[in-house]
Short mmCIF file of C-alpha atoms and ligand atoms in Angstrom, two decimals:
data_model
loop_
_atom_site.label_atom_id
_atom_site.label_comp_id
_atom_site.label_asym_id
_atom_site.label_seq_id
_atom_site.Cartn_x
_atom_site.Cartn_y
_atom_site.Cartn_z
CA UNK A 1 16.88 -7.63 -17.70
CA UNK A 2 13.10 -7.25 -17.19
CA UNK A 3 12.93 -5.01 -14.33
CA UNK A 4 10.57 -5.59 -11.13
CA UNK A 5 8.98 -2.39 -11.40
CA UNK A 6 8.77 0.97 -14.39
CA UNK A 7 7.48 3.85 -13.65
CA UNK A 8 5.21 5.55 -16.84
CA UNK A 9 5.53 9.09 -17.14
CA UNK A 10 5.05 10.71 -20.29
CA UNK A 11 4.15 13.96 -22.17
CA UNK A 12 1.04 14.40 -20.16
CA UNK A 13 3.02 14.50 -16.96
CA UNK A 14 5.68 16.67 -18.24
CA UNK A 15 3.41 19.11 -19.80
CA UNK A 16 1.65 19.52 -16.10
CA UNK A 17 5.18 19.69 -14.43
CA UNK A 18 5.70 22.76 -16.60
CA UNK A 19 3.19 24.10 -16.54
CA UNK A 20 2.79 24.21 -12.23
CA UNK A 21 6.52 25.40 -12.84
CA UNK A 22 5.74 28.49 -15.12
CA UNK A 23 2.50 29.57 -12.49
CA UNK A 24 4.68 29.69 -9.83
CA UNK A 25 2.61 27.59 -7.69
CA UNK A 26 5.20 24.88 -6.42
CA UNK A 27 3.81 24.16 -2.54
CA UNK A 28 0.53 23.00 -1.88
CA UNK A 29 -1.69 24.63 -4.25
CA UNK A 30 -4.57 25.24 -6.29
CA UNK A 31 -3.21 20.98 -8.07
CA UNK A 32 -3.41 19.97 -4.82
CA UNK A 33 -6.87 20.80 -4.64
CA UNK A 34 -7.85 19.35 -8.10
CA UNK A 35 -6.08 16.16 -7.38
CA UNK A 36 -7.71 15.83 -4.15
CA UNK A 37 -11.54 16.08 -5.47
CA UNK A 38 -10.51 13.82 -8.12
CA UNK A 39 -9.11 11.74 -6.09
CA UNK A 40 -11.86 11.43 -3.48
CA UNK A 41 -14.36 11.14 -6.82
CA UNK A 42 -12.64 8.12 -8.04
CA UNK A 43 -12.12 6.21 -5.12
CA UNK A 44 -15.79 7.25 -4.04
CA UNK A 45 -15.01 9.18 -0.77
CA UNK A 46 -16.50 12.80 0.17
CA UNK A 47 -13.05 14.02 1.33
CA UNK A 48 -9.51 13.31 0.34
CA UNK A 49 -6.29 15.04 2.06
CA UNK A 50 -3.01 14.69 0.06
CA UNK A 51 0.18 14.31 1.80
CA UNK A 52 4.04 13.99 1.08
CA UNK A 53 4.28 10.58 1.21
CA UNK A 54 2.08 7.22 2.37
CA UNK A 55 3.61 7.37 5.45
CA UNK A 56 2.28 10.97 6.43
CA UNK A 57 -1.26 9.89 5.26
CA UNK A 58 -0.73 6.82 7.47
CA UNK A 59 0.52 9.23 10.78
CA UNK A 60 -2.37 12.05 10.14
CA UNK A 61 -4.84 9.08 10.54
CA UNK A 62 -4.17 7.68 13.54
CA UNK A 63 -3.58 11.32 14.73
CA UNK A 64 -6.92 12.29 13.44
CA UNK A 65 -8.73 9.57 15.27
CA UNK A 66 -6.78 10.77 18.41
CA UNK A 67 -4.35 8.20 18.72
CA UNK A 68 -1.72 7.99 20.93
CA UNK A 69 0.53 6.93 23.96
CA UNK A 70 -0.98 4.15 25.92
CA UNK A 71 -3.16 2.85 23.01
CA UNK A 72 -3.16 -0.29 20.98
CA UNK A 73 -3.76 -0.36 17.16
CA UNK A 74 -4.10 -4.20 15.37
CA UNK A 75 -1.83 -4.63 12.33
CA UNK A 76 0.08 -7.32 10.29
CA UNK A 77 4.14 -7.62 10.52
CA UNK A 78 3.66 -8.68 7.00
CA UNK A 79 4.26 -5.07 5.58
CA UNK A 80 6.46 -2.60 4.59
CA UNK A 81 7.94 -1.03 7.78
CA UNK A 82 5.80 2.57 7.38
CA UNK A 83 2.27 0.94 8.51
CA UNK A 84 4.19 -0.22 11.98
CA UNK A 85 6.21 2.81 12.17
CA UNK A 86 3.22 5.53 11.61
CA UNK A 87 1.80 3.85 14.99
CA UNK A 88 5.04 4.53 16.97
CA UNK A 89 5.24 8.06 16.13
CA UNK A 90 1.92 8.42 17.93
CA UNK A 91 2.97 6.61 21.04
CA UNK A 92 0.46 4.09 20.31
CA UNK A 93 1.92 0.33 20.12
CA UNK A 94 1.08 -1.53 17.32
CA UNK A 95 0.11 -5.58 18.20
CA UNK A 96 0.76 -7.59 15.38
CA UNK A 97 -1.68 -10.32 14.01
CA UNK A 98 -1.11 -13.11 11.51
CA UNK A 99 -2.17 -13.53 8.08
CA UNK A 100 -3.89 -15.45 5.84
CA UNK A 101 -1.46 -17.77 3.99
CA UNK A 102 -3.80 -17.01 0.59
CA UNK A 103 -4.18 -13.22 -0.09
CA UNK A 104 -1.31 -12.26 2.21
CA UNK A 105 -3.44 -9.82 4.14
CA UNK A 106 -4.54 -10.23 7.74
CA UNK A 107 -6.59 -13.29 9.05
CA UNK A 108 -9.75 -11.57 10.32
CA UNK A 109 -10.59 -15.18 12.04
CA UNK A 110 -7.16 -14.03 14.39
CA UNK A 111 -8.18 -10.33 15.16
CA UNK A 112 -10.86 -10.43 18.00
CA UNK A 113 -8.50 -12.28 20.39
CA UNK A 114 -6.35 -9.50 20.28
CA UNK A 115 -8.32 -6.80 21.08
CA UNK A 116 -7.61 -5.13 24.71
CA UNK A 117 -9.34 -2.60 26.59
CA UNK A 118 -6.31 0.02 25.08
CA UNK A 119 -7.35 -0.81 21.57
CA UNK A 120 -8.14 1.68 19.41
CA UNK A 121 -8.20 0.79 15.53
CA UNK A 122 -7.75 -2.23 12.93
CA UNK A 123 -5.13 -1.21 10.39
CA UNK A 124 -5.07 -3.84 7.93
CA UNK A 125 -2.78 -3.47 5.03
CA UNK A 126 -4.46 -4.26 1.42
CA UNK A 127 -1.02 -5.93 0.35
CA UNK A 128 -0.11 -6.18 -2.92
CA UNK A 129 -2.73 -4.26 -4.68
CA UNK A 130 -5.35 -7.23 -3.14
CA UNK A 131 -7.89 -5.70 -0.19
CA UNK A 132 -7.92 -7.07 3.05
CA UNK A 133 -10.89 -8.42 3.68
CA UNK A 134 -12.60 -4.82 4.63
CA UNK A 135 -16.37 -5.87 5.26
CA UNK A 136 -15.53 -8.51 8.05
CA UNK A 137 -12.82 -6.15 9.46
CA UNK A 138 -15.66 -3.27 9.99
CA UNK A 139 -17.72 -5.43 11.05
CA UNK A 140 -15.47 -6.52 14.17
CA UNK A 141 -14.07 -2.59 14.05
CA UNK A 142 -17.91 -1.58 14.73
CA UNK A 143 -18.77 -4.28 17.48
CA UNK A 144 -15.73 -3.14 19.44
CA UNK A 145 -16.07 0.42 18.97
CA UNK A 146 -12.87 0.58 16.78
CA UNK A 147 -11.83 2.67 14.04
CA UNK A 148 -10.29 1.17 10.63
CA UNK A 149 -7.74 2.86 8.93
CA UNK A 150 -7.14 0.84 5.65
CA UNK A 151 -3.51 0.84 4.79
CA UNK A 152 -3.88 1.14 1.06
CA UNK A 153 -0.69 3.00 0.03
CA UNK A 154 -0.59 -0.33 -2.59
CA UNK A 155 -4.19 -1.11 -3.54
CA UNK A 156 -5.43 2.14 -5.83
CA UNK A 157 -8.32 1.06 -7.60
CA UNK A 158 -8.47 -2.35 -5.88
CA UNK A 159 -12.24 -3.19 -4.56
CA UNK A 160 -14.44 -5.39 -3.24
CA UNK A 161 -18.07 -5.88 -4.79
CA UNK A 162 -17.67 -2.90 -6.46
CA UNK A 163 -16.30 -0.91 -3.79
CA UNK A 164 -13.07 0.37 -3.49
CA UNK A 165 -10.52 0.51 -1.04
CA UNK A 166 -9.71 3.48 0.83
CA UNK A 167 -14.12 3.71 1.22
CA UNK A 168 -13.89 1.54 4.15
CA UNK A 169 -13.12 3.73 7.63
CA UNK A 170 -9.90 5.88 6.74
CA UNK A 171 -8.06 5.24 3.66
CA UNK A 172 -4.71 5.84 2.94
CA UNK A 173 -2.48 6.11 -0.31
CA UNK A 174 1.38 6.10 -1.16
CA UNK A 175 2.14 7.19 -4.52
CA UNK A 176 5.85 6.80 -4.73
CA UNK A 177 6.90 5.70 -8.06
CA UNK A 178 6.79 2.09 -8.04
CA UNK A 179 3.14 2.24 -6.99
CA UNK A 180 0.33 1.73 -9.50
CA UNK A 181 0.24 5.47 -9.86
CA UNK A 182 3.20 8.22 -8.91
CA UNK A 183 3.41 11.67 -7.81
CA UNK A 184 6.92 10.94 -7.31
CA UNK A 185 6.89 11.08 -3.41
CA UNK A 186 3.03 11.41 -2.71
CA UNK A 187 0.24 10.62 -0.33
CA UNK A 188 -3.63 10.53 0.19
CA UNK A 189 -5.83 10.27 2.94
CA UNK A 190 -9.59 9.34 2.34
CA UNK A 191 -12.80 9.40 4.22
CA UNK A 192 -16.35 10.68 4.51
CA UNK A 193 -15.76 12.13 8.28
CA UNK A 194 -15.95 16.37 7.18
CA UNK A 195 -14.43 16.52 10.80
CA UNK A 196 -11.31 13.72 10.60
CA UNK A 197 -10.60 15.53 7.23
CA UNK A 198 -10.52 19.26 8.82
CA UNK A 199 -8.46 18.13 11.96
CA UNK A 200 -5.74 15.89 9.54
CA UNK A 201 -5.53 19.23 7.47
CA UNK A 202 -4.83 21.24 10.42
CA UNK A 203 -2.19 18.99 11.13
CA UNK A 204 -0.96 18.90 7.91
CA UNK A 205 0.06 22.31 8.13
CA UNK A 206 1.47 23.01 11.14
CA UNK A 207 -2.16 23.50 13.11
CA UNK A 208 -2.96 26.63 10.42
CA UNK A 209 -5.54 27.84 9.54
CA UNK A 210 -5.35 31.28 9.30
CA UNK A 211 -1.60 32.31 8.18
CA UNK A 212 0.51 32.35 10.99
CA UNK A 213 -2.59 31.44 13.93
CA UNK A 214 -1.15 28.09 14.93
CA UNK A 215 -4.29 25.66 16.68
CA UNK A 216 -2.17 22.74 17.47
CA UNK A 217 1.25 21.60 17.20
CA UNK A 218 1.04 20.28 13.51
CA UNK A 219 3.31 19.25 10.53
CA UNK A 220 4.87 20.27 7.26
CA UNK A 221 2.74 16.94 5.06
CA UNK A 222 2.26 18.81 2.47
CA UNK A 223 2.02 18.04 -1.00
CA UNK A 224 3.44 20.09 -3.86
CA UNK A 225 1.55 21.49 -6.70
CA UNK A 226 4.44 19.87 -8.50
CA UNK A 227 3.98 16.49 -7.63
CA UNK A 228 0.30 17.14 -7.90
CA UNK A 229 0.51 17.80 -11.25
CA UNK A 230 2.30 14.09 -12.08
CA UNK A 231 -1.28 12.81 -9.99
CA UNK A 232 -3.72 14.84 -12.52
CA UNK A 233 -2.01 13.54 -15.33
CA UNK A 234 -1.58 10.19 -13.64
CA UNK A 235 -5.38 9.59 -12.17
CA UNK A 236 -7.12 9.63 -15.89
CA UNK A 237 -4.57 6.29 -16.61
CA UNK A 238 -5.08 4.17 -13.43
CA UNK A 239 -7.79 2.44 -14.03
CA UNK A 240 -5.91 1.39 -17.88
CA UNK A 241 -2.72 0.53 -16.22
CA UNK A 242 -5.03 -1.49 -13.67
CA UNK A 243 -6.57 -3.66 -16.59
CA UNK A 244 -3.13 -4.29 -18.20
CA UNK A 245 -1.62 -5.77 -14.83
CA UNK A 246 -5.22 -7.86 -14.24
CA UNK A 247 -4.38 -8.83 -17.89
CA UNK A 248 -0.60 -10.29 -17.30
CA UNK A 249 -1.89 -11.77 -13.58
CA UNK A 250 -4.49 -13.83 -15.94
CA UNK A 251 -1.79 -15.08 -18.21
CA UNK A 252 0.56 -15.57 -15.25
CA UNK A 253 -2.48 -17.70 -13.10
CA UNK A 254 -2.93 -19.79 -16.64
CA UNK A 255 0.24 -20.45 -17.61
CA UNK A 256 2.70 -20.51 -14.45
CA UNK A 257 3.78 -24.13 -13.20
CA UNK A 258 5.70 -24.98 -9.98
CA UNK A 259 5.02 -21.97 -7.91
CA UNK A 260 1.39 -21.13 -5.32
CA UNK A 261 -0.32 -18.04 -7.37
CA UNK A 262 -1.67 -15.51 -5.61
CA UNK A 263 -5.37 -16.36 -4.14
CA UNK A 264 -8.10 -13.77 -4.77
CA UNK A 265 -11.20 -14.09 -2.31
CA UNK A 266 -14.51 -13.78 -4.28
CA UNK A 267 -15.56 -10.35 -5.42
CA UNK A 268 -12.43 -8.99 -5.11
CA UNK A 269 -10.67 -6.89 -7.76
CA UNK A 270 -7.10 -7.62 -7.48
CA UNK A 271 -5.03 -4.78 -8.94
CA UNK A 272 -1.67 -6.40 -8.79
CA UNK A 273 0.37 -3.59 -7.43
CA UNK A 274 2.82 -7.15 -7.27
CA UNK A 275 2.36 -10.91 -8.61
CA UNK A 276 3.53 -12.06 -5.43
CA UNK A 277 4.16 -16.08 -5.92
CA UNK A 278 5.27 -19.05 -3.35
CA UNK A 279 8.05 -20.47 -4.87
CA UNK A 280 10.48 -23.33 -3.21
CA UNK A 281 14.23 -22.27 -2.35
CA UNK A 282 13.42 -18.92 -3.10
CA UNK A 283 16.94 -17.62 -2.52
CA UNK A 284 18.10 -19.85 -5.45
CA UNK A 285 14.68 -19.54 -7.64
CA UNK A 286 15.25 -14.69 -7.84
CA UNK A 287 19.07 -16.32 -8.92
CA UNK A 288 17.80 -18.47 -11.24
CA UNK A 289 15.13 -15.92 -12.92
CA UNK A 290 17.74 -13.34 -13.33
CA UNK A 291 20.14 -15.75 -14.92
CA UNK A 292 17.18 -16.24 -17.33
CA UNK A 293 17.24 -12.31 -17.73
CA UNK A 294 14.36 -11.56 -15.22
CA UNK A 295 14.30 -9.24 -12.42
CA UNK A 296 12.29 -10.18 -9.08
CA UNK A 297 12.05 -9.12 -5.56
CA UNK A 298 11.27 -10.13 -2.25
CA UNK A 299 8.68 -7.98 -0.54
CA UNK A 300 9.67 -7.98 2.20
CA UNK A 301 12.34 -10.01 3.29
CA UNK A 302 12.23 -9.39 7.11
CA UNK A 303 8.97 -9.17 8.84
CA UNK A 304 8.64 -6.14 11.11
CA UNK A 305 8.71 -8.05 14.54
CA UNK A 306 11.89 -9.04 13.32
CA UNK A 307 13.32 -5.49 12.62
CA UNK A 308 16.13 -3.94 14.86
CA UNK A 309 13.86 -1.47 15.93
CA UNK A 310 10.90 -3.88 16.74
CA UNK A 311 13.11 -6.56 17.84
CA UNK A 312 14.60 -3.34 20.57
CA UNK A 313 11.24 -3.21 21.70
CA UNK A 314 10.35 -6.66 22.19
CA UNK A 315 8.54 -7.59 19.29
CA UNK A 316 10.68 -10.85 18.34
CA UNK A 317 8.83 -13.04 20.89
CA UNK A 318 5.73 -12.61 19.00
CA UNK A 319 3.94 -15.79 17.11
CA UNK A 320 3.45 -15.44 13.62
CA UNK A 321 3.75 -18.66 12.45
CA UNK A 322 2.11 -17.93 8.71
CA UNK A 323 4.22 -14.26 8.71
CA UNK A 324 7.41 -15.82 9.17
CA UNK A 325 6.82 -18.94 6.82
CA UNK A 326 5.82 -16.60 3.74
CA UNK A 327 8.78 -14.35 4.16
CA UNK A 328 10.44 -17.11 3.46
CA UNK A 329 8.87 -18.16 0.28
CA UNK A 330 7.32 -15.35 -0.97
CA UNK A 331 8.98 -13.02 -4.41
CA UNK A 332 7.82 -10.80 -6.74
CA UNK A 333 7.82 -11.15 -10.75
CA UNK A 334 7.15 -8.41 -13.01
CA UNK A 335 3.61 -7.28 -13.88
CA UNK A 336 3.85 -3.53 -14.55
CA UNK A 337 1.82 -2.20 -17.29
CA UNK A 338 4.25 -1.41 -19.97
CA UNK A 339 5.48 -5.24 -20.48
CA UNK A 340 5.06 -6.34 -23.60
CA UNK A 341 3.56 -9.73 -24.31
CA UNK A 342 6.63 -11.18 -25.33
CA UNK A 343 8.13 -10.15 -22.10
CA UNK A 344 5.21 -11.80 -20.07
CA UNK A 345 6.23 -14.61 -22.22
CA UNK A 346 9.90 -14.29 -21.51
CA UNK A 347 9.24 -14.14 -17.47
CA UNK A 348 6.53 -17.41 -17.89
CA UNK A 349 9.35 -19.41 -19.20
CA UNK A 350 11.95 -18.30 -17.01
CA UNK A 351 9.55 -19.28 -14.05
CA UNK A 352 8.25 -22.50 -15.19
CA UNK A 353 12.26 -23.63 -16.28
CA UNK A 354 13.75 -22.07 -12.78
CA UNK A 355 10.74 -24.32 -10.73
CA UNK A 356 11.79 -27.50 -12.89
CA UNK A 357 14.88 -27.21 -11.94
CA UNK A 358 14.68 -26.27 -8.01
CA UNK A 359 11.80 -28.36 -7.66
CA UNK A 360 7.88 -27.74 -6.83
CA UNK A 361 6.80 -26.29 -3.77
CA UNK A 362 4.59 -28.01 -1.55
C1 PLP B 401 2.04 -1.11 2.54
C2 PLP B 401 2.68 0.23 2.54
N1 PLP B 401 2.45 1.07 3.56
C3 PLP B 401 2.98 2.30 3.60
C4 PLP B 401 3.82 2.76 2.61
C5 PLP B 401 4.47 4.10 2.76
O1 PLP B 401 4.30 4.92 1.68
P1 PLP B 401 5.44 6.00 1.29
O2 PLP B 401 6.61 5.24 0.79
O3 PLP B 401 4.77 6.82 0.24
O4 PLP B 401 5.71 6.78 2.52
C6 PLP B 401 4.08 1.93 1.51
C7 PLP B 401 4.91 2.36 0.38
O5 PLP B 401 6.05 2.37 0.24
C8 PLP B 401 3.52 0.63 1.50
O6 PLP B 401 3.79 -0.20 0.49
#
């Protein structure tokens, strides 16, 4: 079976591991500190803050721009659960907007008419490794005195014009292991605000500043050195791995039949964190790939409105027309950097037989 997803770690990363193991450095450390300039260097940000996970990044954020009960923050229930969640642990309520049926990420034309006095940021979510569409969404962030915080735990790399993601507002990064780069359980935060940096890492560790003076009621974020050391030796390979999934999209967009590719607006570079297609009976269509010896999956198979959680707190009622259509027709195929050509090969003809036989969509 061709899996969905394969995380590459190899002698580099294993050398590193050791290495932070034998200098006894294993919390955050003096890797934390390289992997954060490098970071911030090759996204093209002043400051980066790493974290345990995407989600953290995603909760320092909005608790860096002072976020919190009574406020409003603009999202997309076409996500992974952690963008929607990181607003409820702040109090804050998230208000969910539709997307555009063609990159998957929010429709901009949609997000003015839900702006309310209590609303604080845009948070759209660069989905599949393809930005949102970051210049129009500052430019409605700025004439409603709003603050952006990109949700780009799946878009390293990705940019518009040149310019990456995570450089627009407050950027933030997952780098769990299916991502386009690991630290095993990993996150980022990015921005050129020296003072949203310094408050997010006073809350990243538990208000301190000097040992044992607590500021503020913080957290334990953190980042180990160890998983640190996976990012250094990760970072110098992104922007390869990058090319190699932009190379199997380009064969995919070419050669697949039956199934809606993946739009990509104009000037965008696309870095395929997924090859997210629109396929017809797509219950039927993952069966009949994996009968064919081809793994898929279905991000994400419940939108977040329509979570227990969301639905306990009224979110079901809300009208997402293009949301709830896609989750119903959207999977993933493989297009992680160590497929071979002949598996590329092997998941084209799997696709093009299993649409034949299921039929087109329209
Ligand atoms: C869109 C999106 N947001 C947030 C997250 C949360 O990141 P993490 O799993 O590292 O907490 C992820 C990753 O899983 C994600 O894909």
């Amino acid at each position: 079976m061709i899996p969905i997803a394969r995380p590459q770690l190899g002698e580099e990363e294993k050398a590193r591991v050791w290495e932070a193991m034998d200098s006894g450095a294993l919390a955050q450390g003096p890797r934390v500190r390289e992997f954060e300039q490098r970071f911030a260097a090759f996204i093209g940000v002043e400051r980066a803050v790493a974290t345990s996970s995407g989600t953290t990044a995603l909760h320092l954020a909005l608790l860096g721009h002072g976020i919190g009960a009574g406020d409003e923050v603009i999202t997309v229930a076409f996500t992974f659960i952690a963008s929607a969640n990181s607003i409820l642990y702040t109090g804050a309520r998230p208000v969910f907007v539709d997307i555009d049926e063609r990159d998957f990420t929010i429709d901009v034309a949609r997000i003015e008419a839900a702006v309310t006095p209590r609303t604080r940021a845009i948070m759209p979510v660069s989905l599949y490794g393809a930005p949102a569409d970051m210049p129009a969404i500052t430019e409605i962030a700025e004439r409603h005195g709003l603050a952006v915080i990109e949700d780009a735990c799946q878009a390293h790399g990705a940019s518009i014009g040149g310019r990456r993601s995570g450089t627009w507002g407050t950027g933030t990064f997952s780098f769990y292991p299916t991502k386009n780069m690991t630290t095993g359980e990993g996150g980022m935060l990015t921005t050129n605000d020296a003072a949203l940096a310094d408050r997010v890492r006073l809350l990243r560790e538990h208000g301190m500043q000097v040992r044992y003076h607590h500021e503020v009621v913080g957290y334990n974020f953190r980042m180990t050195d160890i998983a640190a050391a996976i990012g250094l030796a990760q970072l110098p390979k992104l922007e390869g791995y990058n090319v190699r999934r932009r190379a199997i999209a380009a064969r995919y967009d070419a050669e697949l039949r039956g199934v809606v590719p993946p739009a990509v607006r104009p000037g965008v570079t696309h870095v395929y964190h997924q090859y997210t297609v629109r396929v017809n009976e797509r219950d039927a269509f993952a069966e009949g790939l994996k009968a064919r010896g081809v793994g898929s999956a279905i991000y994400y198979p419940i939108p977040v409105h329509r979570q227990r959680p969301f639905v306990e707190l009224g979110y079901d009622d809300a009208s997402l027309p293009v949301t709830e259509r896609l989750t119903a027709e959207v999977l993933s195929i493989p297009v992680h950097p160590s497929l071979t050509d002949d598996e590329v090969s092997t998941v084209i003809e799997a696709v093009n037989a299993t649409a034949a036989e299921l039929g087109p969509i329209r």
